[in-house]
Short mmCIF file of C-alpha atoms in Angstrom, two decimals:
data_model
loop_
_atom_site.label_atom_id
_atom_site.label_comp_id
_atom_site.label_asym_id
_atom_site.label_seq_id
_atom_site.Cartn_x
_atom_site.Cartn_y
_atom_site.Cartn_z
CA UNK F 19 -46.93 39.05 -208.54
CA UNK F 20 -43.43 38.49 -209.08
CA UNK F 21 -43.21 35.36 -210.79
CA UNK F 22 -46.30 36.18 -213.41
CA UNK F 23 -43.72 35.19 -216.21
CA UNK F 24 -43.29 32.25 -214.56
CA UNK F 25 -46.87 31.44 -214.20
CA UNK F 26 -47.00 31.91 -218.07
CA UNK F 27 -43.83 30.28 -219.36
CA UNK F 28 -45.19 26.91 -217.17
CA UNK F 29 -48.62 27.15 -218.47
CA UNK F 30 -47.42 27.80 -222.20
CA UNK F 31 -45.36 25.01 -221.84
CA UNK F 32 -48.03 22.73 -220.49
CA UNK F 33 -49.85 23.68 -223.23
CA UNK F 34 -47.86 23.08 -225.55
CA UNK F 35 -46.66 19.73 -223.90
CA UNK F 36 -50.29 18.64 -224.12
CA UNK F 37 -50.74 19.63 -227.82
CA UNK F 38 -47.62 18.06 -228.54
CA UNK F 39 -49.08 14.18 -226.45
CA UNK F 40 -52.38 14.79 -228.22
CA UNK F 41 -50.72 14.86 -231.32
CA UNK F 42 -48.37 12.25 -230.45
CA UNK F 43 -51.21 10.00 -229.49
CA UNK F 44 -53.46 10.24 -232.18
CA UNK F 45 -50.29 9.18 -234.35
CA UNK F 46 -49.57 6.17 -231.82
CA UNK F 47 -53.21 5.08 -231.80
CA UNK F 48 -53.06 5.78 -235.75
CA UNK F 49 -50.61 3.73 -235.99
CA UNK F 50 -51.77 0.97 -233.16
CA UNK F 51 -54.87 0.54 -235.22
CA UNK F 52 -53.06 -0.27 -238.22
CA UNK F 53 -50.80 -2.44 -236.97
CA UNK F 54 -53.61 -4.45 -235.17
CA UNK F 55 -55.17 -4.25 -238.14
CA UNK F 56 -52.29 -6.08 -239.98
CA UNK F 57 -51.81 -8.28 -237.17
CA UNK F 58 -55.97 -9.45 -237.83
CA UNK F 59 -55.14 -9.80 -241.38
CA UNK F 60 -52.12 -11.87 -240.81
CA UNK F 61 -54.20 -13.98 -238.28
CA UNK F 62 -57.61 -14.41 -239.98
CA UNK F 63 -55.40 -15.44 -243.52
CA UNK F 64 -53.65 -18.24 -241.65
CA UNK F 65 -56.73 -19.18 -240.40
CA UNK F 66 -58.63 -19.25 -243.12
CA UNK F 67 -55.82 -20.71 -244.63
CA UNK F 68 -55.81 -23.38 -242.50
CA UNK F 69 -59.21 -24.16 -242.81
CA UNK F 70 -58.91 -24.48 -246.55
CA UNK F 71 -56.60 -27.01 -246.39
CA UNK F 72 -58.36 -29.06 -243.60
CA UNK F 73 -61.49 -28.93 -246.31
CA UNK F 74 -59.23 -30.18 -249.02
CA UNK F 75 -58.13 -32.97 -246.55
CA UNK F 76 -61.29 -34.10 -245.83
CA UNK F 77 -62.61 -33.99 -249.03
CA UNK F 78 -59.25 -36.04 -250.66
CA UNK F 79 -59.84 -38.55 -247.83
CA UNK F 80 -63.71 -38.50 -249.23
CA UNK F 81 -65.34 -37.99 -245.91
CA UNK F 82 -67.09 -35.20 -247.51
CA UNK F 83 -70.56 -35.88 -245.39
CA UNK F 84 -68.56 -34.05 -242.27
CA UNK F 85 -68.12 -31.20 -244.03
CA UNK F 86 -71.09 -29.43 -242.14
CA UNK F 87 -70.09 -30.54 -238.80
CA UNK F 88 -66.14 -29.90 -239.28
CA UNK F 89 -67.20 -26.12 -240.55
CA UNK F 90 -69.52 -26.13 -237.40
CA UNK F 91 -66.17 -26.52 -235.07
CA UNK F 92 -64.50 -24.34 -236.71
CA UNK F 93 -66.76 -21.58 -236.02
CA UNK F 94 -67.09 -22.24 -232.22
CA UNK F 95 -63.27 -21.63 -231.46
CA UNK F 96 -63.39 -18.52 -229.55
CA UNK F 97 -61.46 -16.55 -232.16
CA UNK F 98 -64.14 -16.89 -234.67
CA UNK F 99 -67.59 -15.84 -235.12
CA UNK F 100 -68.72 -17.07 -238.62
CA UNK F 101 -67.26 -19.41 -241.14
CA UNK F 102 -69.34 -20.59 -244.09
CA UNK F 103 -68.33 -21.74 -247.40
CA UNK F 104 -70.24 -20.64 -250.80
CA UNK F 105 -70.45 -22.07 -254.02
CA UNK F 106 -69.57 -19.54 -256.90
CA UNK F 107 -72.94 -18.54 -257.55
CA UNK F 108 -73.35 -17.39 -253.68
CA UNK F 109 -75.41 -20.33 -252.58
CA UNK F 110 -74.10 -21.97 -249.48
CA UNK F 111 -72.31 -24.93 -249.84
CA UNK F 112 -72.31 -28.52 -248.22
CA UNK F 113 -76.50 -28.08 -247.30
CA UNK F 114 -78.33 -29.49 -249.96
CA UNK F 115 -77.35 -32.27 -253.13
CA UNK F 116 -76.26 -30.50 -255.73
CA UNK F 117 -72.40 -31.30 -256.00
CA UNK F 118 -72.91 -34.74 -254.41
CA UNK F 119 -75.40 -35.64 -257.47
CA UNK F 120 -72.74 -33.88 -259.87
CA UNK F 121 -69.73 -36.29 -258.79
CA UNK F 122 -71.83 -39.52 -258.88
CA UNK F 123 -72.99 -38.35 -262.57
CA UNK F 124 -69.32 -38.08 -263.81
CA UNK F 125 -67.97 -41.16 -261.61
CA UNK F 126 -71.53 -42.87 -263.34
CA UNK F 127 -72.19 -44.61 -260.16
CA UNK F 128 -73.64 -43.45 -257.23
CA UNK F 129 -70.08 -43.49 -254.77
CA UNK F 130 -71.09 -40.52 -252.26
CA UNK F 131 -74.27 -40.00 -250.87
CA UNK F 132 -75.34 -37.45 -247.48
CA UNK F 133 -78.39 -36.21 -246.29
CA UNK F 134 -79.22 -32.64 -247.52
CA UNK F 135 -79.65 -30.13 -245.06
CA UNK F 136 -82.53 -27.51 -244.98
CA UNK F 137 -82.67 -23.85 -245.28
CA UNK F 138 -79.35 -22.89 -247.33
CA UNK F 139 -78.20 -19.98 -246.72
CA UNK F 140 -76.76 -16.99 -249.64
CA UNK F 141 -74.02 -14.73 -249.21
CA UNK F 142 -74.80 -12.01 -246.78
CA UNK F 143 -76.16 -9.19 -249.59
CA UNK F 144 -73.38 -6.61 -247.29
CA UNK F 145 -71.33 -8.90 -248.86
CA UNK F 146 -71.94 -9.90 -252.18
CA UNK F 147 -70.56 -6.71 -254.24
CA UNK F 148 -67.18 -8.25 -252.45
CA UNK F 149 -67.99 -11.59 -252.94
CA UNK F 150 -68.57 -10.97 -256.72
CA UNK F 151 -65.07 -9.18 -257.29
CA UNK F 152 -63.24 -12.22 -255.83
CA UNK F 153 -65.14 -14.90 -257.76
CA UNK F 154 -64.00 -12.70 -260.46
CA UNK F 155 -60.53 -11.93 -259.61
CA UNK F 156 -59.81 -15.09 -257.41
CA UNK F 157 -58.11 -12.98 -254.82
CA UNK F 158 -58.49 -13.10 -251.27
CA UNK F 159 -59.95 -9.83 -249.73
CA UNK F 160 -60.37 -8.64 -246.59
CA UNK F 161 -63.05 -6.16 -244.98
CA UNK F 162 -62.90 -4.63 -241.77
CA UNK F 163 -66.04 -3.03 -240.39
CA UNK F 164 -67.78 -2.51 -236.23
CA UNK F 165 -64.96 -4.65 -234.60
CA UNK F 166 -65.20 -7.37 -236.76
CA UNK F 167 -62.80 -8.40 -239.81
CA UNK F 168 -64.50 -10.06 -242.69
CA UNK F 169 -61.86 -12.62 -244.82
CA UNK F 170 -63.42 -14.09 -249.03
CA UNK F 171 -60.78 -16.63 -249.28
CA UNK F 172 -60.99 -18.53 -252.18
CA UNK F 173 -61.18 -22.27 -252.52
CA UNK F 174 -59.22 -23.39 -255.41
CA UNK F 175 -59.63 -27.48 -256.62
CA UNK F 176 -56.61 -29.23 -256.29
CA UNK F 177 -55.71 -31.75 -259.52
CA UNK F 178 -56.06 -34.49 -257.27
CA UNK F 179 -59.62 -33.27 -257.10
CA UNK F 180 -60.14 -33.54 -260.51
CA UNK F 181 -61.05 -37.84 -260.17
CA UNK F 182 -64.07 -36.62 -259.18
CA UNK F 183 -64.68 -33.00 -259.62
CA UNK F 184 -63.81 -33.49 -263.51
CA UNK F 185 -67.05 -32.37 -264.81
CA UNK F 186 -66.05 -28.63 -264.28
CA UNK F 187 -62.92 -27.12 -265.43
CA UNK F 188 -63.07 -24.78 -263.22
CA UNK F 189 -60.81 -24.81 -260.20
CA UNK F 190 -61.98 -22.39 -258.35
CA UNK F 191 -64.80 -24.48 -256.59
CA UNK F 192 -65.83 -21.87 -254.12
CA UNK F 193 -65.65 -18.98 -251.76
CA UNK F 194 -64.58 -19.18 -247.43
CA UNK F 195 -66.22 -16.46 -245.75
CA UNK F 196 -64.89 -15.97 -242.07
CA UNK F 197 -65.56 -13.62 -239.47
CA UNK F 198 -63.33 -12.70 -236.51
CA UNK F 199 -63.77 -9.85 -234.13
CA UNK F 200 -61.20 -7.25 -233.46
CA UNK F 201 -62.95 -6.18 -229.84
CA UNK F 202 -60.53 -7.86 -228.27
CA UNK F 203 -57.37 -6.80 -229.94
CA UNK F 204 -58.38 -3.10 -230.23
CA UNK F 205 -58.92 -2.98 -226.10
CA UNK F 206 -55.48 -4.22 -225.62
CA UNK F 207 -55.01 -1.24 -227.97
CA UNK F 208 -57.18 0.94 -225.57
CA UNK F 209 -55.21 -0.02 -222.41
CA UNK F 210 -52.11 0.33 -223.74
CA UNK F 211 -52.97 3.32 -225.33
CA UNK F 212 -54.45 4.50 -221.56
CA UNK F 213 -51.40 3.48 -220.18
CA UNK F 214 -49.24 5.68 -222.67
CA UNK F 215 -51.47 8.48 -221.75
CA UNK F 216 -51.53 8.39 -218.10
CA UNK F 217 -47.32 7.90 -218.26
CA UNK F 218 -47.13 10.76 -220.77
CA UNK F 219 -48.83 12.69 -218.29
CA UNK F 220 -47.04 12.15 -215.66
CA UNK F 221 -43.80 13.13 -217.69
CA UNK F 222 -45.12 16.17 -218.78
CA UNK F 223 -46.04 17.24 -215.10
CA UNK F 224 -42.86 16.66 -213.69
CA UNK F 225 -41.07 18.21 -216.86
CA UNK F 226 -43.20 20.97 -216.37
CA UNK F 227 -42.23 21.28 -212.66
CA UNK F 228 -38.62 20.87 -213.31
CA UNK F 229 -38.88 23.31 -216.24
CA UNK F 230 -40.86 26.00 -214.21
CA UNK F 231 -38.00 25.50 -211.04
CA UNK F 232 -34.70 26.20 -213.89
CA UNK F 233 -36.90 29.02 -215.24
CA UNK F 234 -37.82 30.21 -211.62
CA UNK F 235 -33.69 29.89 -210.93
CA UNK F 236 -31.93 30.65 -213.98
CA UNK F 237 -34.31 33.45 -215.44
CA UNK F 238 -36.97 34.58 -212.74
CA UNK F 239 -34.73 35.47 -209.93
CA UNK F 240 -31.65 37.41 -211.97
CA UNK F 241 -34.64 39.26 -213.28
CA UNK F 242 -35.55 40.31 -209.78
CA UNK F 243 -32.27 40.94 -209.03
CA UNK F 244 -31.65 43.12 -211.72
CA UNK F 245 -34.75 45.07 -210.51
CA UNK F 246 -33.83 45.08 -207.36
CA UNK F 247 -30.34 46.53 -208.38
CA UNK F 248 -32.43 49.18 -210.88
CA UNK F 249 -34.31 50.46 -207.54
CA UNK F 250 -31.47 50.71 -205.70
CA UNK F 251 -29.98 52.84 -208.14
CA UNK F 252 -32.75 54.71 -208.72
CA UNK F 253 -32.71 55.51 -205.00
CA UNK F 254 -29.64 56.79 -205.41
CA UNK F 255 -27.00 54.74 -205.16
CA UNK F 256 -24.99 54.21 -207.60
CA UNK F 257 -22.13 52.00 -206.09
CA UNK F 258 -24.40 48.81 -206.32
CA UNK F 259 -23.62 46.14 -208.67
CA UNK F 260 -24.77 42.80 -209.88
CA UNK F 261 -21.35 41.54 -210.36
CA UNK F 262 -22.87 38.45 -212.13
CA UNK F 263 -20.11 35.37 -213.07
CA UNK F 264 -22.42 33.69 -215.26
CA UNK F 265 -21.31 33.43 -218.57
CA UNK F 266 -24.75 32.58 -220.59
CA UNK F 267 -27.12 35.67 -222.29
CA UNK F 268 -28.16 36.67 -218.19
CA UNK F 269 -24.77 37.15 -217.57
CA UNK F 270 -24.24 39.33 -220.42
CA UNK F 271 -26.93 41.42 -219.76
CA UNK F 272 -25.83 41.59 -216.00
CA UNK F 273 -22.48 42.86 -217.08
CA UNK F 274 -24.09 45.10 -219.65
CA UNK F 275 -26.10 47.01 -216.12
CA UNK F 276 -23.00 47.15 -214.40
CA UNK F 277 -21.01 48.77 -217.23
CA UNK F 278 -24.17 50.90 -217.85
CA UNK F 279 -24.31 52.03 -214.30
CA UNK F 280 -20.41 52.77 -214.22
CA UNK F 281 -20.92 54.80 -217.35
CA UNK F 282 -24.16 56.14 -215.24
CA UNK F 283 -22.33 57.14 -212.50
CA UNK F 284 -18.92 58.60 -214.75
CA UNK F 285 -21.15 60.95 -216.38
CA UNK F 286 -23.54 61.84 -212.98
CA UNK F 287 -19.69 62.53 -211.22
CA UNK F 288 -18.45 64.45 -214.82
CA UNK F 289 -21.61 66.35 -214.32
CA UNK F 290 -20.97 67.15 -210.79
CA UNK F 291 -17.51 68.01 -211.06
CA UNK F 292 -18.68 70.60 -214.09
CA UNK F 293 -20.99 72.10 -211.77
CA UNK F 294 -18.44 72.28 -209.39
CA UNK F 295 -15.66 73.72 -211.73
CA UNK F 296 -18.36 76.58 -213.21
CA UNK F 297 -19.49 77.54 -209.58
CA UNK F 298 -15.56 77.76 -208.84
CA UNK F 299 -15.27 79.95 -211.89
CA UNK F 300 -18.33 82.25 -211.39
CA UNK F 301 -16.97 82.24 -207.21
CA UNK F 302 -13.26 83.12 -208.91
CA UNK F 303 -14.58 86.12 -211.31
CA UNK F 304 -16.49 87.12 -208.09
CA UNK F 305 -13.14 87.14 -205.73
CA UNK F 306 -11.17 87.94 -207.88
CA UNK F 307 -13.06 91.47 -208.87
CA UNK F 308 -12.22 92.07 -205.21
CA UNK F 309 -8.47 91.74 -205.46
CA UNK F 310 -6.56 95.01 -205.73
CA UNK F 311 -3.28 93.85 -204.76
CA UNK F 312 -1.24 91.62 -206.99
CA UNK F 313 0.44 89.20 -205.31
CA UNK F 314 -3.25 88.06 -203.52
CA UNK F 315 -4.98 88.33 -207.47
CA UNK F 316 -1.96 85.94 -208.95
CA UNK F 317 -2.39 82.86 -205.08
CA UNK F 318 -5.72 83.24 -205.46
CA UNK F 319 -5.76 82.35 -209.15
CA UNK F 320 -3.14 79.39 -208.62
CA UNK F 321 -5.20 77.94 -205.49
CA UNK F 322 -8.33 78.13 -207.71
CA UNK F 323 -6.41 76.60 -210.82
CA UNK F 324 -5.00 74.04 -208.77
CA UNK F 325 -8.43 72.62 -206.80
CA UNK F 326 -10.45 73.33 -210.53
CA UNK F 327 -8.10 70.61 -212.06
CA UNK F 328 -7.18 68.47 -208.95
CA UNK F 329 -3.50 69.56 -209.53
CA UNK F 330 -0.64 69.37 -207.05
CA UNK F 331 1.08 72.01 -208.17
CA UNK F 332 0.80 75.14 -209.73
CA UNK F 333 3.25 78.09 -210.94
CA UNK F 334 1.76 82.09 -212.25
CA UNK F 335 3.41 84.46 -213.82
CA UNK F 336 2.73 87.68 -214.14
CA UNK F 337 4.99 90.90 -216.16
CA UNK F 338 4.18 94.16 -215.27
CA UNK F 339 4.35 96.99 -216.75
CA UNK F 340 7.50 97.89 -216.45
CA UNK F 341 8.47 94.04 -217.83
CA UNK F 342 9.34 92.46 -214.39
CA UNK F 343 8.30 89.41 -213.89
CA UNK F 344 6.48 88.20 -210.87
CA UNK F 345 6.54 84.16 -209.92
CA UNK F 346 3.88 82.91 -207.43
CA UNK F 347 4.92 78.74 -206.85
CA UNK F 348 1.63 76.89 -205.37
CA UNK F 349 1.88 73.61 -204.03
CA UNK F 350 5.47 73.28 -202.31
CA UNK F 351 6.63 74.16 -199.32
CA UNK F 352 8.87 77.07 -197.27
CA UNK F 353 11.20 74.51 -196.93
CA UNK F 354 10.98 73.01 -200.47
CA UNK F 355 11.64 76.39 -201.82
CA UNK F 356 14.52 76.69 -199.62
CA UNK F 357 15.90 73.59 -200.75
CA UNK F 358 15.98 74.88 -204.70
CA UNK F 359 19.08 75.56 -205.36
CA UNK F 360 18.21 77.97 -208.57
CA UNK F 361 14.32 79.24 -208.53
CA UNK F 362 13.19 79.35 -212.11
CA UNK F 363 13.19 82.34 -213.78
CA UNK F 364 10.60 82.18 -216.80
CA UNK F 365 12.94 80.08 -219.13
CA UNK F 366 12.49 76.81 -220.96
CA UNK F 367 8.67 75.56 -221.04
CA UNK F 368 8.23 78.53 -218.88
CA UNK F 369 9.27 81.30 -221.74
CA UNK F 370 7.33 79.01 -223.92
CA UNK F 371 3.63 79.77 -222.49
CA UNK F 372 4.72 83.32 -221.97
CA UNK F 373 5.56 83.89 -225.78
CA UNK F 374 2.78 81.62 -227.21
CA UNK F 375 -0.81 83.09 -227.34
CA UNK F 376 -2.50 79.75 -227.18
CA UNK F 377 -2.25 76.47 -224.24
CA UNK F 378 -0.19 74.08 -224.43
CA UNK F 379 -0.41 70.48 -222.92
CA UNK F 380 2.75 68.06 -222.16
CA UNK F 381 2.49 64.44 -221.28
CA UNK F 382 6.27 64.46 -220.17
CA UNK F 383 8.18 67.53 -219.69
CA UNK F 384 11.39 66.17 -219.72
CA UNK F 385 11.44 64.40 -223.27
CA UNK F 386 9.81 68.31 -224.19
CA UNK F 387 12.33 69.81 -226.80
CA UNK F 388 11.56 72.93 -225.21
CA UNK F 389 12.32 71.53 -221.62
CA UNK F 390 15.33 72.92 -220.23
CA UNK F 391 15.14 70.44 -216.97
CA UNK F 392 14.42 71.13 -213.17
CA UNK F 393 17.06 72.95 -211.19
CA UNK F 394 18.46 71.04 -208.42
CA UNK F 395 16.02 70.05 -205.52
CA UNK F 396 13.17 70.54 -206.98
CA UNK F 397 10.76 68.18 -207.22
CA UNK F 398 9.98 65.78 -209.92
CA UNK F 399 7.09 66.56 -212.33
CA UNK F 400 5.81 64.67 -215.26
CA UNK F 401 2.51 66.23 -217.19
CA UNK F 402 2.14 70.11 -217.62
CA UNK F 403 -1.16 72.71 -218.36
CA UNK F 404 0.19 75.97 -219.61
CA UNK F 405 -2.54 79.08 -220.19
CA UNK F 406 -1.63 82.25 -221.17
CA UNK F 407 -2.91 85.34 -219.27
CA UNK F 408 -4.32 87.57 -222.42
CA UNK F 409 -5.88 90.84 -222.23
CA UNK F 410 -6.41 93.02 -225.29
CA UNK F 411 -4.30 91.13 -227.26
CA UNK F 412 -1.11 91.72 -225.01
CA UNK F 413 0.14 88.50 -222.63
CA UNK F 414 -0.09 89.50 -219.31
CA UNK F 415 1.36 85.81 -217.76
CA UNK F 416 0.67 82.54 -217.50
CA UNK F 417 -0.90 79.89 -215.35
CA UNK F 418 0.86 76.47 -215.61
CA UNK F 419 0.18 73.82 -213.41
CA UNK F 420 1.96 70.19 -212.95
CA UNK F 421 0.75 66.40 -212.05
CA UNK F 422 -2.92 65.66 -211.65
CA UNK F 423 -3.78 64.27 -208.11
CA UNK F 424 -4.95 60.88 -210.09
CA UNK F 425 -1.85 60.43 -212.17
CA UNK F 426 -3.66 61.15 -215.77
CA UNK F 427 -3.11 63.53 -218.28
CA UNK F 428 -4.49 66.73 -218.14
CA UNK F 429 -7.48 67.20 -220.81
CA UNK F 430 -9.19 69.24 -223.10
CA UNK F 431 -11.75 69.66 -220.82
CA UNK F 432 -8.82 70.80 -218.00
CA UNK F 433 -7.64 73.48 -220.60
CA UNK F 434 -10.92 75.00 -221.40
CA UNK F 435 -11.31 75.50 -217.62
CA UNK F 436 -8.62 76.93 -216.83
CA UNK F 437 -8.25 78.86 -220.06
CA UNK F 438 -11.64 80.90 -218.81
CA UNK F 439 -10.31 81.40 -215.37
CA UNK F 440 -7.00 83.10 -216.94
CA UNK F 441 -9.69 85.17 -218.57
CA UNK F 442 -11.39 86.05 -215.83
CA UNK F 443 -7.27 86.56 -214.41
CA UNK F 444 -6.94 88.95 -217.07
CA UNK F 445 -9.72 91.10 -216.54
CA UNK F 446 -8.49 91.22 -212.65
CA UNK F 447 -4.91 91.79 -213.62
CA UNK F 448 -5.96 94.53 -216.55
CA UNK F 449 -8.37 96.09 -213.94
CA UNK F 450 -5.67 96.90 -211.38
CA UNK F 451 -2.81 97.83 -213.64
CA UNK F 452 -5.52 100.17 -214.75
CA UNK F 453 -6.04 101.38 -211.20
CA UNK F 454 -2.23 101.80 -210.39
CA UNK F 455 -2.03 103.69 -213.58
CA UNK F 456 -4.83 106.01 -212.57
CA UNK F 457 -3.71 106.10 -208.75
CA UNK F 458 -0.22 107.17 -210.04
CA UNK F 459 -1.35 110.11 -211.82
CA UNK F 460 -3.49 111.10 -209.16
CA UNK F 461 -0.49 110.23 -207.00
CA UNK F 462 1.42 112.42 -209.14
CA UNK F 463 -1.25 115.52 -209.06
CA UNK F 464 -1.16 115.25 -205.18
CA UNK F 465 2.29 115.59 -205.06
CA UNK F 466 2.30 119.07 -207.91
CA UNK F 467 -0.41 119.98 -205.79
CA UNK F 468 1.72 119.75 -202.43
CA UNK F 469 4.65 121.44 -203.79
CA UNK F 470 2.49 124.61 -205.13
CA UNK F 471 1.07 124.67 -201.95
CA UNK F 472 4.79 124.92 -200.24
CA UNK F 473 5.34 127.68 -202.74
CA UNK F 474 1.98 129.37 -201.86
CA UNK F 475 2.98 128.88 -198.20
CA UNK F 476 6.25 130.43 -198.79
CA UNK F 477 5.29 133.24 -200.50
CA UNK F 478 2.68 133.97 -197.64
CA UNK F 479 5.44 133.99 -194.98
CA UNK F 480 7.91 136.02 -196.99
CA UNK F 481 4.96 139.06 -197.35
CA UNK F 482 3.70 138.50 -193.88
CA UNK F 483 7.42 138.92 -192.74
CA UNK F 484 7.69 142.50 -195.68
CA UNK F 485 4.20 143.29 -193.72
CA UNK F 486 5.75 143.45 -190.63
CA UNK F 487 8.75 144.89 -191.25
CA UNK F 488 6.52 148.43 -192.78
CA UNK F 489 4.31 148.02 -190.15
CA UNK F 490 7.30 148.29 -187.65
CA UNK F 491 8.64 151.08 -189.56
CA UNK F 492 5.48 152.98 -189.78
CA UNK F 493 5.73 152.93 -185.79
CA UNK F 494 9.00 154.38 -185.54
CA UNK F 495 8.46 157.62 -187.48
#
């Protein structure tokens, strides 16, 4: 498939997208629950709070026979489940006669009076360990536990109270126990925790989606392309390009192909053109074993010289034996020539190659301190090969050739070319000196040959003549 990395980029993402919101809401609710949980805490103290000072209130005003029935309303509001207040010893208060008896003992008359109540109640024994440590403390405490909140407020006397609490000095007179449930708080929690969720979700998916299309357009598809491009090239050609204009890390690497394949296809055309120079080379030792008359060994070496290096023109130059120098120009024209005022004759750059046993290379001939300058009409030349022509250690010539067909420099690479074909040149040129020299002495034996035989000859008719002169005598007598 070609969008596999796709497939997995998306679904890593999602997954890690979903970690991340599972994470992220087990910190929210975390931190919903406390907060509720403060919120309860702040609530149920104000309450309780409140309810404190509606006890002190009622008891100032001395009403304190409604005690039961005020703490009765206050439990039925809908925001409250249990609310009970306890003496210190964890017996419930306001039921039976115990503080009602104590007040009319220290007042010495009997001022209050109420009917007990039966069945008092005791601190809930879940609840006394608690209810101990704020008796002792006199702290308020809260516990939390299976929706509910749990508040010990204590009830502290106030000095008012003292007129007809005086027969303690203790203030703290007793203990508010409430109750409140949380249910309803912690599923507003739920909701908007549900809520979060299902939005987070919906986030996710379409960050996902948007995330998998810029992948899908930004990554996925220059990938392809650059496939594509690597089996087109593969195929075999090499002219295709990318040709990217981005300017992020896929562009880069886009450029990077292109520049690759350019190098690819400099080297594959190097290659080639080595191939082609070395089959030129092997073809010219080939011909030019053929040659056997000089002028044809010296074209045929400029021709090859000139298509081996891709130059326009090309000059050889060849001494002889006898020290004459031959001049074979490659690359102008009949009329060209004509036009010349002076043809050169071996001197300046020329006399150079022929006098130096190694190449030379020129980038300019005319700023050469050698150069001696071109002779009117001819034609203007800028970069120069010379190779000498060396056989046995004696300089036969030289090959020199002028202006690459692509305006560059000739190279090493030129001169190690053509330095083996004026080897091969050499051999040639060696090989049919060698031949004149041996045809001239046989050349020369014909012709010692001929002349004895025109003495032979002569002799033959001078004694055929003496023959017949006896013979003509011997017929007379």
């Amino acid at each position: 498939m070609p969008y596999r990395l796709s497939m997995k980029f998306t679904l890593l993402l999602g997954l890690l997208l979903a970690f991340l919101l599972g994470v992220g809401l087990y910190l929210i609710d975390q931190r919903g629950q406390y907060l509720i949980r403060q919120d309860e805490i702040a609530r149920v103290t104000a309450t309780a709070e409140t309810t404190i000072s509606g006890l002190k209130g009622i008891m100032l005003d001395g009403r304190g026979d409604t005690t039961q029935a005020w703490l009765r309303r206050v439990a039925a509001q809908p925001s409250i489940d249990f609310a009970r207040i306890y003496r210190l010893n964890g017996v419930e208060a306001f039921n039976d006669l115990e503080t009602v008896q104590a007040v009319n003992r220290f007042l010495s008359e009997p001022r209050f009076s109420r009917h007990s109540s039966t069945g008092s109640g005791r601190i809930n024994p879940s609840l006394k360990a608690v209810f101990d440590q704020v008796v002792k403390q006199n702290r308020q405490t809260v516990v939390g536990n299976h929706g509910q909140m749990t508040i010990l407020s204590p009830v502290r006397a106030e000095p008012a109270c003292q007129a007809c609490h005086g027969y303690t000095q203790n203030m703290l007179r007793g203990v508010l126990v409430m109750e409140v449930s949380t249910v309803a708080a912690t599923s507003r929690m739920e909701r908007l925790l549900s809520q979060i969720t299902l939005g987070f979700l919906l986030i996710i998916l379409l960050f996902v989606a948007v995330a998998a299309a810029c992948l899908r357009t930004l990554i996925i598809k220059p990938l392809m392309t650059l496939n594509t491009a690597a089996k087109t090239i593969s195929g075999g050609d090499l002219g295709y390009r990318i040709r990217s204009e981005r300017k992020d890390e896929i562009g880069t690497v886009a450029q990077a192909f292109d520049h690759l394949v350019e190098h690819l296809e400099d080297r594959i055309e190097g290659e080639s053109k080595q191939k082609k120079r070395q089959q030129l080379l092997t073809d010219a030792v080939i011909s030019l074993s053929r040659q056997t008359v000089k002028k044809d060994i010296l074209h045929h070496v400029g021709e090859l010289a000139m298509e081996m290096v891709k130059a326009r023109y090309a000059m050889v130059i060849y001494t002889d034996a006898k020290g004459q120098r031959h001049l074979v120009p490659l690359g102008i024209s009949e009329q060209q020539i004509a036009a010349v005022a002076r043809l050169p004759k071996g001197e300046g750059l020329l006399k150079l190659f022929l006098n130096n046993p190694r190449a030379i290379r020129v980038s300019n001939i005319i700023s050469h301190p050698d150069s001696v300058g071109f002779p009117e009409g001819h034609p203007s030349m800028r970069s120069l090969l010379g190779v000498p022509i060396i056989f046995g250690g004696n300089i036969l010539g030289a090959i020199y050739l002028t202006d690459r067909s692509d305006h560059c420099d000739f190279s090493e690479e030129d001169e190690h070319v053509i330095t083996l074909l004026a080897s091969a040149c050499a051999i040639a040129l060696s090989n049919l000196r060698n031949a004149q020299s041996e045809l001239a002495v046989v050349n020369q034996r014909l012709q010692t040959r001929e002349i004895e035989l025109e003495l032979i000859n002569e002799e033959l008719t001078q004694a055929n003549e003496r023959s017949e002169e006896h013979t003509s005598e011997l017929q007379s007598h």
